[in-house]
mmCIF file of C-alpha atoms in Angstrom:
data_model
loop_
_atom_site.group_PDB
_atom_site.id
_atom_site.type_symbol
_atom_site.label_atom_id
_atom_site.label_comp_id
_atom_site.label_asym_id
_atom_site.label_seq_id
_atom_site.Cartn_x
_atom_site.Cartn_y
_atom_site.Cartn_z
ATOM 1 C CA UNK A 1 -11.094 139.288 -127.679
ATOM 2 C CA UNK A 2 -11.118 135.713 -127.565
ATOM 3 C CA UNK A 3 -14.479 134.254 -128.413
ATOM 4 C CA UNK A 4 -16.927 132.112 -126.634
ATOM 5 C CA UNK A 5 -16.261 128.883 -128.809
ATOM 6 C CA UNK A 6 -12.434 129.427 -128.505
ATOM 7 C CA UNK A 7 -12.669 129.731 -124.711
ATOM 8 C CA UNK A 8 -14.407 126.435 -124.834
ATOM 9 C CA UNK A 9 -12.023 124.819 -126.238
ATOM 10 C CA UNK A 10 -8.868 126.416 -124.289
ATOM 11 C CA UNK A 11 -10.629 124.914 -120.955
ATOM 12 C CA UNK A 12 -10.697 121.827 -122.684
ATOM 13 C CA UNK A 13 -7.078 121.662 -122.738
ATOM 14 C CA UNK A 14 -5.767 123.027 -125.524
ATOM 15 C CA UNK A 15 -2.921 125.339 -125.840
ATOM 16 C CA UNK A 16 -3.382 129.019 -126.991
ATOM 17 C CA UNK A 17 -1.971 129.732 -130.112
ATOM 18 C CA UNK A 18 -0.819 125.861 -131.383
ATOM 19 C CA UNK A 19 -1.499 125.054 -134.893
ATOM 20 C CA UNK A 20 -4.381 123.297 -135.580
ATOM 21 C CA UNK A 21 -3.989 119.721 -137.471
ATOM 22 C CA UNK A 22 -7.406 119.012 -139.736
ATOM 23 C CA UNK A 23 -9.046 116.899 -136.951
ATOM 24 C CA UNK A 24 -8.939 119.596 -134.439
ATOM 25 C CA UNK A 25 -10.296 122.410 -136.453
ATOM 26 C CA UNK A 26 -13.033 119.295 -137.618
ATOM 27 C CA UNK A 27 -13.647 118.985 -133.353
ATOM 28 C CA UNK A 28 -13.875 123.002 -132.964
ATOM 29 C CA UNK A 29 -16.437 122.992 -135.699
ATOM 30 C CA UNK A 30 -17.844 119.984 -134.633
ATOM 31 C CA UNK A 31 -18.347 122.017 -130.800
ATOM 32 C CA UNK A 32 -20.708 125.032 -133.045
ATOM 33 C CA UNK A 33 -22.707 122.271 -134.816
ATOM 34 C CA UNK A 34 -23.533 120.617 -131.706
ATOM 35 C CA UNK A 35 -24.193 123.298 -129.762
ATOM 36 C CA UNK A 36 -26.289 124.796 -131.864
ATOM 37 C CA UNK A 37 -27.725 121.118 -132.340
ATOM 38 C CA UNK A 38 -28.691 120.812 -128.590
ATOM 39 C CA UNK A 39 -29.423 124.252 -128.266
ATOM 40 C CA UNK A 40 -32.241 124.319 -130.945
ATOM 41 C CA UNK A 41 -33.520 120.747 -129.856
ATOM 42 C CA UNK A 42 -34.394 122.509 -126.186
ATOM 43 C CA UNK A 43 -35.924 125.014 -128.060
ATOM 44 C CA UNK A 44 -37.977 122.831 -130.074
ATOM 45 C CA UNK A 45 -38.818 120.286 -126.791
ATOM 46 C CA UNK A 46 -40.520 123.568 -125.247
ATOM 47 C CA UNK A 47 -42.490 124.388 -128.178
ATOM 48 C CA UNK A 48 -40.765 127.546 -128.654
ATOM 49 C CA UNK A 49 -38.987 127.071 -132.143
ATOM 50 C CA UNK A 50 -41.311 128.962 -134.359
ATOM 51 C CA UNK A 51 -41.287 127.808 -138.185
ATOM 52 C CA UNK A 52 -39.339 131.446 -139.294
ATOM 53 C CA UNK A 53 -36.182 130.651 -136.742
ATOM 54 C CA UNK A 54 -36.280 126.327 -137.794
ATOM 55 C CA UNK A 55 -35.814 127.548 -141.045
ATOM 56 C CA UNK A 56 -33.086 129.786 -140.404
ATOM 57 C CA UNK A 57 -31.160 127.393 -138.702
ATOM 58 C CA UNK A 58 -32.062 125.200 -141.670
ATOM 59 C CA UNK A 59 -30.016 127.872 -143.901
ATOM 60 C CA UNK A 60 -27.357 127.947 -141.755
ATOM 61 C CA UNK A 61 -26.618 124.819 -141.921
ATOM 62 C CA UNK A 62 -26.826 124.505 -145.730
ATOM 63 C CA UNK A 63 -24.233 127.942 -146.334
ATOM 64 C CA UNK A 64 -21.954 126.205 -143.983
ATOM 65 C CA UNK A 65 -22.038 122.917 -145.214
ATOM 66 C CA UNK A 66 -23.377 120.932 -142.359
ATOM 67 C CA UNK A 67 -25.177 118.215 -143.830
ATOM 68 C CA UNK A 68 -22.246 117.380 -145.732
ATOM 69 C CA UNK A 69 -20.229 116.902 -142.319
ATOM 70 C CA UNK A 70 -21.844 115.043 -139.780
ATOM 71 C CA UNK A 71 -20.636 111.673 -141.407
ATOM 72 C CA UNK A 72 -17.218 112.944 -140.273
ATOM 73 C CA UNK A 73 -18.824 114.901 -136.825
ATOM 74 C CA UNK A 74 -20.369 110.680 -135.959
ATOM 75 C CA UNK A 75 -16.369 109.655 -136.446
ATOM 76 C CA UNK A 76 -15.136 112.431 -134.344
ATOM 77 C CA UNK A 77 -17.815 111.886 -131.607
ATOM 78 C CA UNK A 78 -17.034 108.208 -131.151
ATOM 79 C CA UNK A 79 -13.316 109.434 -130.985
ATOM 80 C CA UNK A 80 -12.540 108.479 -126.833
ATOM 81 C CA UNK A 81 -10.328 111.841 -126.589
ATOM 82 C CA UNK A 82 -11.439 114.144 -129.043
ATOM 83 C CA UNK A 83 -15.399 113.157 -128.243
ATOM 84 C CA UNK A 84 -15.195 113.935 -124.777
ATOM 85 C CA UNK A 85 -13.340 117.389 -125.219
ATOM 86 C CA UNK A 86 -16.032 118.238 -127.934
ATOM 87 C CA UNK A 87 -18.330 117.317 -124.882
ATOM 88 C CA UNK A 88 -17.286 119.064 -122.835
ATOM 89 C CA UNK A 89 -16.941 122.490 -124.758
ATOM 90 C CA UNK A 90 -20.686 122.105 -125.544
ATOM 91 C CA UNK A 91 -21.180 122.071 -121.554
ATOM 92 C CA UNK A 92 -19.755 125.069 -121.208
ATOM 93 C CA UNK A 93 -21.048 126.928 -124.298
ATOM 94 C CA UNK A 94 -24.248 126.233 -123.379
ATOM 95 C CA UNK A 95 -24.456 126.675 -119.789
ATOM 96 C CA UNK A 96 -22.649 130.169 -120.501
ATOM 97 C CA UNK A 97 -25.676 130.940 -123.256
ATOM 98 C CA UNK A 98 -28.145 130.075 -119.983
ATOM 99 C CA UNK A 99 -26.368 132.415 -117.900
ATOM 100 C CA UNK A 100 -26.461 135.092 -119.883
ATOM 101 C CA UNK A 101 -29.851 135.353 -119.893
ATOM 102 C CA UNK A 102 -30.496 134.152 -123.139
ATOM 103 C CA UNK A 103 -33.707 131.325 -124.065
ATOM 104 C CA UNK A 104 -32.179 128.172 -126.180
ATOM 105 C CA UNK A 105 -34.454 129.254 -129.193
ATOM 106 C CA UNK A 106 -32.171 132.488 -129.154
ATOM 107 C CA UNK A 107 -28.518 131.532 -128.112
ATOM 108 C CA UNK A 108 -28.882 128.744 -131.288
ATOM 109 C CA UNK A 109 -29.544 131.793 -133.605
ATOM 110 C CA UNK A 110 -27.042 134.176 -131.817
ATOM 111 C CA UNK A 111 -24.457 131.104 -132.366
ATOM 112 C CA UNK A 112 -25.274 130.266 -135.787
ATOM 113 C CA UNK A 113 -24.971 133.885 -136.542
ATOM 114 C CA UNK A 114 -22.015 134.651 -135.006
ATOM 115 C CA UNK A 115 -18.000 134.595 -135.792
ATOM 116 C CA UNK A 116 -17.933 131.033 -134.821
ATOM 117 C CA UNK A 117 -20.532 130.043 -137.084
ATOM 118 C CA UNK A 118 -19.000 130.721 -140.009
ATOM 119 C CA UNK A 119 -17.682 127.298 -140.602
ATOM 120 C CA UNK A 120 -16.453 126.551 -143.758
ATOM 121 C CA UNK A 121 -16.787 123.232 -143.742
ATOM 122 C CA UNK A 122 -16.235 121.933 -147.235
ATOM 123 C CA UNK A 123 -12.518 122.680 -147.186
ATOM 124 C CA UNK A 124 -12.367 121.461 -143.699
ATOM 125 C CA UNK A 125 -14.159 118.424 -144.893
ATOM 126 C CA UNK A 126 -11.809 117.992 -147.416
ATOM 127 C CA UNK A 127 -8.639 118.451 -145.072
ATOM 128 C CA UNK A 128 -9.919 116.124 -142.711
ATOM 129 C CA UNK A 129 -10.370 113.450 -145.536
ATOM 130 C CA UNK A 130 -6.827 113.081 -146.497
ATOM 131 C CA UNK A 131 -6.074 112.998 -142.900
ATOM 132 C CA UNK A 132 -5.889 109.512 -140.735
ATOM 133 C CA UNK A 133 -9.334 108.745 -139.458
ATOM 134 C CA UNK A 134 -8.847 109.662 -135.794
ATOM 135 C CA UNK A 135 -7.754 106.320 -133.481
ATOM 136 C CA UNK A 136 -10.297 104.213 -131.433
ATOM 137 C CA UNK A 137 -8.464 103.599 -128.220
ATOM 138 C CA UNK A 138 -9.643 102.627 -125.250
ATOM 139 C CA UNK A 139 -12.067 105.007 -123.270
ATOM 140 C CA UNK A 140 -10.547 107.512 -121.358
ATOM 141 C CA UNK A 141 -12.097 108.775 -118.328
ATOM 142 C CA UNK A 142 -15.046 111.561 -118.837
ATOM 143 C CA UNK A 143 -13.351 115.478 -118.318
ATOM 144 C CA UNK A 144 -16.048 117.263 -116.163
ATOM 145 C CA UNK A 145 -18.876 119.091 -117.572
ATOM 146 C CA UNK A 146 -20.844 122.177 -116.721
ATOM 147 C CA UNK A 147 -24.444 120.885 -116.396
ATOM 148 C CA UNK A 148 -27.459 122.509 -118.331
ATOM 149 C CA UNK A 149 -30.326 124.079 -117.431
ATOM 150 C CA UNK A 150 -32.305 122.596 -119.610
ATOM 151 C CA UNK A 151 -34.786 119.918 -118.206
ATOM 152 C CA UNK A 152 -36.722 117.234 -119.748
ATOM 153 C CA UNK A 153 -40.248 117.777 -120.271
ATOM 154 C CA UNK A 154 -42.306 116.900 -117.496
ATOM 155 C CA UNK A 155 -43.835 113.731 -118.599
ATOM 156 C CA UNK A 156 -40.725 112.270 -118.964
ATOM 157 C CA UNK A 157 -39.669 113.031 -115.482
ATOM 158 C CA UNK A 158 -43.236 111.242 -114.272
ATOM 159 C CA UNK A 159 -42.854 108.094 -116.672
ATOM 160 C CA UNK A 160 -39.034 107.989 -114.907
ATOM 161 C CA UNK A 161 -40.895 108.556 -111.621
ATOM 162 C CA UNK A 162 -43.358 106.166 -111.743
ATOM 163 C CA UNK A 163 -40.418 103.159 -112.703
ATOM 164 C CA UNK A 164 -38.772 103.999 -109.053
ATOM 165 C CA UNK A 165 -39.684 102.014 -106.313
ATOM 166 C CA UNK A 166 -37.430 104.221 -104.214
ATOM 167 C CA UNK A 167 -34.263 105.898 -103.142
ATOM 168 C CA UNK A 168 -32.288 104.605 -99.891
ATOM 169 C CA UNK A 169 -28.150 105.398 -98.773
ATOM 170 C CA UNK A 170 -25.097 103.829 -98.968
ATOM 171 C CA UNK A 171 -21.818 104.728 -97.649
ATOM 172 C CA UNK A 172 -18.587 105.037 -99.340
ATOM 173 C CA UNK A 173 -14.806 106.435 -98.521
ATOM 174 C CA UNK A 174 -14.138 109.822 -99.859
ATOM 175 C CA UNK A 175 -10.997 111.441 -99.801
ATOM 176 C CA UNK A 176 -11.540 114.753 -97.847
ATOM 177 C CA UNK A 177 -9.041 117.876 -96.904
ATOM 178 C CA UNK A 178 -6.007 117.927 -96.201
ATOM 179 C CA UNK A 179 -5.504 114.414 -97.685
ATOM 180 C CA UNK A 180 -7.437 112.466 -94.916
ATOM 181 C CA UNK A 181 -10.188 109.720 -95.394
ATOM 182 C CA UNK A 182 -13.543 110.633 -94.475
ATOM 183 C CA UNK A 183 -17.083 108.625 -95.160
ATOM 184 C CA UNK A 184 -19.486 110.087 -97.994
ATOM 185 C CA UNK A 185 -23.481 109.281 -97.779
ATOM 186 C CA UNK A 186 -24.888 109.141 -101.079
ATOM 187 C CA UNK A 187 -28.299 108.357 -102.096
ATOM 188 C CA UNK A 188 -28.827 104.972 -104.696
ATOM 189 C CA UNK A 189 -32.250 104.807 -106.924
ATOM 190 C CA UNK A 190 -34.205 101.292 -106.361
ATOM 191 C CA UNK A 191 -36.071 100.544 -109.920
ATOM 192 C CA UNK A 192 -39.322 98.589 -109.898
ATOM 193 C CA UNK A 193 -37.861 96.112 -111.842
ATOM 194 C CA UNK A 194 -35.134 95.269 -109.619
ATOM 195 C CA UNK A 195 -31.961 97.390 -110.970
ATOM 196 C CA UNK A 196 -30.217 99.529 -109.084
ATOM 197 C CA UNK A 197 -28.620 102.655 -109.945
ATOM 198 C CA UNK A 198 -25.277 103.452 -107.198
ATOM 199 C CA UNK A 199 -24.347 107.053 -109.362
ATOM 200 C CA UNK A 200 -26.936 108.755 -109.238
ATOM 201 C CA UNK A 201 -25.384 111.922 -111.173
ATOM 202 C CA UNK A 202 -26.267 109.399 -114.182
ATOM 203 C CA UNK A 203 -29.907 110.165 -113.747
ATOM 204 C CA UNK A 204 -29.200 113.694 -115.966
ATOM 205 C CA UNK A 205 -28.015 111.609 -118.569
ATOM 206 C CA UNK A 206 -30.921 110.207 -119.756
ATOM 207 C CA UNK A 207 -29.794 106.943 -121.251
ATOM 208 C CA UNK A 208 -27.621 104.511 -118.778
ATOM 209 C CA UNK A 209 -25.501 101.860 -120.258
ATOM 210 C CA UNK A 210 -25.939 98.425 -118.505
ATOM 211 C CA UNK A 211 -22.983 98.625 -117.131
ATOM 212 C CA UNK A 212 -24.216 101.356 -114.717
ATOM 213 C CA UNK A 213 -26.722 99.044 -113.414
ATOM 214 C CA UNK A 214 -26.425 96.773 -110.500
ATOM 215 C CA UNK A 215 -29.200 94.346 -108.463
ATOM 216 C CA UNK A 216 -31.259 95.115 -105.250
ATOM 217 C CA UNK A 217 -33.300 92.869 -103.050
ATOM 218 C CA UNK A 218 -35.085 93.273 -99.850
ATOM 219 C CA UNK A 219 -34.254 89.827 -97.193
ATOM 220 C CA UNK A 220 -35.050 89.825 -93.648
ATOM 221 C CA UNK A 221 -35.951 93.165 -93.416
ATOM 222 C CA UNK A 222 -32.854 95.329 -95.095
ATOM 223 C CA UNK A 223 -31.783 96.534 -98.888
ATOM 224 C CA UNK A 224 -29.025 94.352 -99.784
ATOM 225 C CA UNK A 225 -27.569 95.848 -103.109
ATOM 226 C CA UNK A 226 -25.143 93.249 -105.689
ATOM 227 C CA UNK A 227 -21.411 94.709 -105.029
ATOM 228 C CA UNK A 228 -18.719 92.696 -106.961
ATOM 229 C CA UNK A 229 -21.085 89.459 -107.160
ATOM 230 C CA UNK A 230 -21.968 89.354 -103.421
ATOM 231 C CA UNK A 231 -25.146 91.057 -101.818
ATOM 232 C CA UNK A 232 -24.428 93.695 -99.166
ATOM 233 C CA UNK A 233 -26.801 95.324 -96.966
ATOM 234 C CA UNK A 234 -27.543 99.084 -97.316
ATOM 235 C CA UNK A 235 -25.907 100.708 -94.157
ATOM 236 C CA UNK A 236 -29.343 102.504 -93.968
ATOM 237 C CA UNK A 237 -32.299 100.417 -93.616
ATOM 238 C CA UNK A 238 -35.325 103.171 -94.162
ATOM 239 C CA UNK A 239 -35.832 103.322 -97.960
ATOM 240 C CA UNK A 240 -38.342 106.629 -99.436
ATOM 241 C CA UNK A 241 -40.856 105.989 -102.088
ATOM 242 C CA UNK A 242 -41.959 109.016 -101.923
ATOM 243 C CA UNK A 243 -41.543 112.558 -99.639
ATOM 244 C CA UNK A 244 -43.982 112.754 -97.149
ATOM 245 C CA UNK A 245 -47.151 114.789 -98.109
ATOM 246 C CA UNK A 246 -46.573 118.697 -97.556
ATOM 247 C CA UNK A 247 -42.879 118.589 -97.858
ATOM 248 C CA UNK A 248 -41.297 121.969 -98.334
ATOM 249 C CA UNK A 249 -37.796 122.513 -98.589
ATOM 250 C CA UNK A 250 -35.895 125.729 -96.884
ATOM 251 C CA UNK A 251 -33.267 127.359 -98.156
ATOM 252 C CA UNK A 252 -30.321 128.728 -100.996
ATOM 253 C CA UNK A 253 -29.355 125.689 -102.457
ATOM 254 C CA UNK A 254 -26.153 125.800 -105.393
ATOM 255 C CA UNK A 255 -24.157 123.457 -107.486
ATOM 256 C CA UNK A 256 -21.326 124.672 -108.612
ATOM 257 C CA UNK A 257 -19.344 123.437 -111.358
ATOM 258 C CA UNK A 258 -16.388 124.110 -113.791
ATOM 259 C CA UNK A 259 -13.969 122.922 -116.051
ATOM 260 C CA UNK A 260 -10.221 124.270 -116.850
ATOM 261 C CA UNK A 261 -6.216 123.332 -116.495
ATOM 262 C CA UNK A 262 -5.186 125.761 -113.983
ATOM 263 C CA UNK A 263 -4.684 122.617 -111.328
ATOM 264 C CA UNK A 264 -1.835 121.180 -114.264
ATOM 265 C CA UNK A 265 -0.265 124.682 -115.056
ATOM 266 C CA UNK A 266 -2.507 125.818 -117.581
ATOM 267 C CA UNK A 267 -4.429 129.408 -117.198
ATOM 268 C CA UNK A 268 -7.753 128.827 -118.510
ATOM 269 C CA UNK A 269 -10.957 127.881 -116.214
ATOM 270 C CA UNK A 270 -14.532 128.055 -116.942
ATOM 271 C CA UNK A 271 -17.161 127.903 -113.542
ATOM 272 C CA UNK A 272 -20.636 127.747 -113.632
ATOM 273 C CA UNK A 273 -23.199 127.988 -110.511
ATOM 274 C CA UNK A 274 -26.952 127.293 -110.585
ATOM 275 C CA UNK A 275 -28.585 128.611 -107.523
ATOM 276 C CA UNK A 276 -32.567 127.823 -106.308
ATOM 277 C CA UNK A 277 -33.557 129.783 -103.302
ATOM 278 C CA UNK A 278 -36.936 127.818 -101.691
ATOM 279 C CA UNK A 279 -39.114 128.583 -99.045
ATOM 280 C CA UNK A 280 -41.650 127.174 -96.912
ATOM 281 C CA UNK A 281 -44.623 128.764 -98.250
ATOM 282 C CA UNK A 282 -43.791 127.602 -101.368
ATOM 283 C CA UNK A 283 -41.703 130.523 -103.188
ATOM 284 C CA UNK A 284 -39.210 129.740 -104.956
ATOM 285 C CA UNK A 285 -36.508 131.808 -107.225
ATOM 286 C CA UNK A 286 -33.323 130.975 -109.053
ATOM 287 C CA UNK A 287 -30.203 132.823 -110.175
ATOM 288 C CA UNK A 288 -27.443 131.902 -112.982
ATOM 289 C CA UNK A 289 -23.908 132.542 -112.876
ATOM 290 C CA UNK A 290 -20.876 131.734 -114.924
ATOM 291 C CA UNK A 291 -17.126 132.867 -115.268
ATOM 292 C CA UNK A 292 -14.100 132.297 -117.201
ATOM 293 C CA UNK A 293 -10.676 133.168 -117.607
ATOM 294 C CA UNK A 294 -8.041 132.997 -119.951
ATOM 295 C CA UNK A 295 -5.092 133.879 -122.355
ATOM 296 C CA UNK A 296 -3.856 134.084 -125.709
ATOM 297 C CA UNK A 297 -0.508 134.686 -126.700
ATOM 298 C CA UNK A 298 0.024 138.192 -124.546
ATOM 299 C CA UNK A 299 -4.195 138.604 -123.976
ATOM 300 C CA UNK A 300 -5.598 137.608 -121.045
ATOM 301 C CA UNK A 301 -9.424 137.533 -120.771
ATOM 302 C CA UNK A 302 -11.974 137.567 -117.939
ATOM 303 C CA UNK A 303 -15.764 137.252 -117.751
ATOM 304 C CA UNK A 304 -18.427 137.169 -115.524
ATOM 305 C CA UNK A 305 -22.460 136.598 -116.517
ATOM 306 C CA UNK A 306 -25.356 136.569 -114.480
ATOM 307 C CA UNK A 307 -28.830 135.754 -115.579
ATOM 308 C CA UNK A 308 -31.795 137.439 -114.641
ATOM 309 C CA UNK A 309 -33.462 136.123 -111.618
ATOM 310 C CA UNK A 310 -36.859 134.353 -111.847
ATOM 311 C CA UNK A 311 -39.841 133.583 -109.139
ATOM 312 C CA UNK A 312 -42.149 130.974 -109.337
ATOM 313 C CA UNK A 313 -44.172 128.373 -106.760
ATOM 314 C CA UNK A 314 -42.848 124.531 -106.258
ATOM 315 C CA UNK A 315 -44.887 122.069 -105.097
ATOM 316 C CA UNK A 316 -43.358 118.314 -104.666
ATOM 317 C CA UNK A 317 -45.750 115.105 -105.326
ATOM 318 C CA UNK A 318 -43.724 111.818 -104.388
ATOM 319 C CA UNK A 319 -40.306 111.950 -106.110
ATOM 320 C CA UNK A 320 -41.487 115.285 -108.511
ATOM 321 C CA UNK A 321 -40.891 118.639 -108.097
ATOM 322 C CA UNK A 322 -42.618 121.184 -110.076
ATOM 323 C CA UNK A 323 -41.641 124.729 -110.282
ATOM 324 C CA UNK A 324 -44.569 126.967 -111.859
ATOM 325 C CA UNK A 325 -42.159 130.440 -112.609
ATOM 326 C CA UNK A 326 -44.286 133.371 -113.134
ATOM 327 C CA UNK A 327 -43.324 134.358 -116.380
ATOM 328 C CA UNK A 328 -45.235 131.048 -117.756
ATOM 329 C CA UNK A 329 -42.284 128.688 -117.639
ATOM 330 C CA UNK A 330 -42.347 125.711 -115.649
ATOM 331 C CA UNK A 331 -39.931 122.870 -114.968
ATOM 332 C CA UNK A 332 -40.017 119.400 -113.259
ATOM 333 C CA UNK A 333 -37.011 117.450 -112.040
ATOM 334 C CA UNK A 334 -36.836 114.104 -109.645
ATOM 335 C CA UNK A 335 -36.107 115.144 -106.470
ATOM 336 C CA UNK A 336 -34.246 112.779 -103.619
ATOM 337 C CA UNK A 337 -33.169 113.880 -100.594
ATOM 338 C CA UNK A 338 -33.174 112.536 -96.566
ATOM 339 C CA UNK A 339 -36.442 114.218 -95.850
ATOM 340 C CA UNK A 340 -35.255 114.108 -91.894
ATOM 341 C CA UNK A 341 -31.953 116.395 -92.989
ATOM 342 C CA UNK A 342 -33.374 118.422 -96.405
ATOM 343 C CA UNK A 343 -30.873 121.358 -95.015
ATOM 344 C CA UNK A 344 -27.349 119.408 -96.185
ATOM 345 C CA UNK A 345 -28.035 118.732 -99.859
ATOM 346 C CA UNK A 346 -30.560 117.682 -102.590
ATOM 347 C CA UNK A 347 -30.672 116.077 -105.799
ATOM 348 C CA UNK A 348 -32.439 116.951 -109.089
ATOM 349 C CA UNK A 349 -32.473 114.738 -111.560
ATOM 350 C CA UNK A 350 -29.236 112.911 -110.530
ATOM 351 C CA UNK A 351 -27.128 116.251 -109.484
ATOM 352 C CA UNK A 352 -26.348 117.502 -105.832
ATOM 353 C CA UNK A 353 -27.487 120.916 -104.861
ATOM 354 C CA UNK A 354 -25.258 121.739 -101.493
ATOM 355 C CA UNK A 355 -27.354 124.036 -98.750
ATOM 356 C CA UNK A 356 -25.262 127.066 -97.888
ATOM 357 C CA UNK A 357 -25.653 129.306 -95.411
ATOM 358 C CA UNK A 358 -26.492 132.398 -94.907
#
């Protein structure tokens, strides 16, 4: 059976059954120690990290070396190729942790406690050391990630809300099926202080380098947005500050996601799929999902994980939404979307939910 942290890493693009050079094992162990990093940080953000499991975790990491090792997990993480597969492998161990069900205060314990969390760091440490310090060359592009379902806590998402003067659309060229060109709305924030955000999928990110930043100004009446050191107008010349009072959405809305080499050859793909269902009265329930297969030497593994369905009420104020589930949880995310067409897509905090039908 090939494990959770090993399937990880084999949709990151490495092959089954290669030997590992020091600075690979030092990434794989690097992916536990992060996950179980993030994992127990959501778990502490939601108040939910009682003092018996912190200090568990705190054992952990002393049997297995840890502290000892993240002067060598900083290196790896500023490493352009190795930092963004290491990335990426936490993605998808966490959002497959989420869809089983499991709370972030438990999948960090079930983690730390499993196969893959027996590290063994000092002799990795010490392999590593004799090794070349991995190279800093130039950024490659970011690998996909599966998104988390983790969500900032909800005063966050109002300070962020209240430093938006508002959302309008632009229009860019996509390529579509079949090879042809088509035209892609998208939605770009308008900040009270005059920036402009044009990818909005940075939202989730939380911090956004200045070079993701351009300048907007209203004059005569449109949006013009800075585009290579000329204004342009918006196509669109409405802008929302807000969604009009009472605004309910309709409908199953999912963003689906995944990471994998099948498209280069390769036989090992991770998907994920997060799933709200809302209605007008103000219901609202979600549902999980995530799948993977893949192969080692003559093994070939599939899996498929579906969490356990919650209900709740939403209610939206300006640019919030706030989902109140019923088993005490609740959840807040910035929510833009054309409030004339909320049937084609929305997004929270920075990523697209599509409408489908049915």
């Amino acid at each position: 059976m090939i494990s959770l942290a090993a399937m990880a890493w084999l949709a990151a693009g490495h092959a089954a059954g290669a030997a590992e050079n020091p600075d690979e094992a030092a990434a794989k162990a690097a992916l536990i120690i992060l996950s179980i990093d993030r994992l127990a940080q959501d778990c502490a953000a939601s108040g939910a990290l009682s003092p018996a499991n912190g200090s568990r975790l705190k054992q952990w990491e002393q049997a297995n070396g840890v502290p000892g090792f993240r002067p060598l997990l900083k290196t790896l993480q500023q490493n352009p190729e190795l930092g963004g597969q290491i990335e990426q492998g936490v993605a998808i161990i966490i959002q497959a942790a989420h869809a089983s069900g499991q709370g972030s205060c438990a999948a960090a314990l079930t983690l730390a406690n499993s196969n893959d969390g027996k590290l063994g760091l000092d002799a990795l440490a010490a392999a590593s050391a004799a090794s070349p310090a991995p190279p800093t060359s130039p950024a490659r592009a970011a690998m996909p990630t599966a998104p988390s379902r983790s969500t900032p806590p909800p005063a966050s998402i109002r300070a962020l809300a209240s430093r938006i003067d508002s959302f309008g659309f632009d229009t860019r060229s996509k390529m579509g099926i079949g090879g042809f060109i088509a035209l892609e709305v998208y939605p770009v924030v308008l900040m009270k202080d005059g920036r402009a955000l044009t990818d909005i999928e940075l939202l989730s990110q939380g911090a956004v380098g200045s070079e993701d930043w351009t300048r907007w100004r209203r004059a005569s009446g449109r949006i013009e947005i800075l585009k290579e050191g000329a204004w342009k107008a918006l196509p669109f010349s409405r802008t929302y500050s807000t969604l009009p009072a009472g605004f309910r959405l309709d409908g199953r809305f999912q963003r689906l996601s995944g990471v994998g080499n099948v498209a280069v050859g390769g036989s090992q793909s991770v998907s994920a799929v997060q799933e709200y269902q809302f209605s007008r009265d103000g219901t609202v329930t979600n549902a999980d999902s995530a799948g993977s297969t893949g192969s080692a030497d003559a093994t070939s593994v599939a899996t498929f994980s579906r969490a356990a369905g919650r209900t709740g009420r939403y209610r939206i104020d300006g640019l919030v939404l706030t989902i109140d589930w019923n088993d005490g949880a609740s959840e807040s995310h910035i929510i833009v979307t054309d409030p004339t067409d909320p049937k084609s897509v929305i997004w929270l905090d920075g990523r697209s939910y599509t409408r489908k039908r049915g």
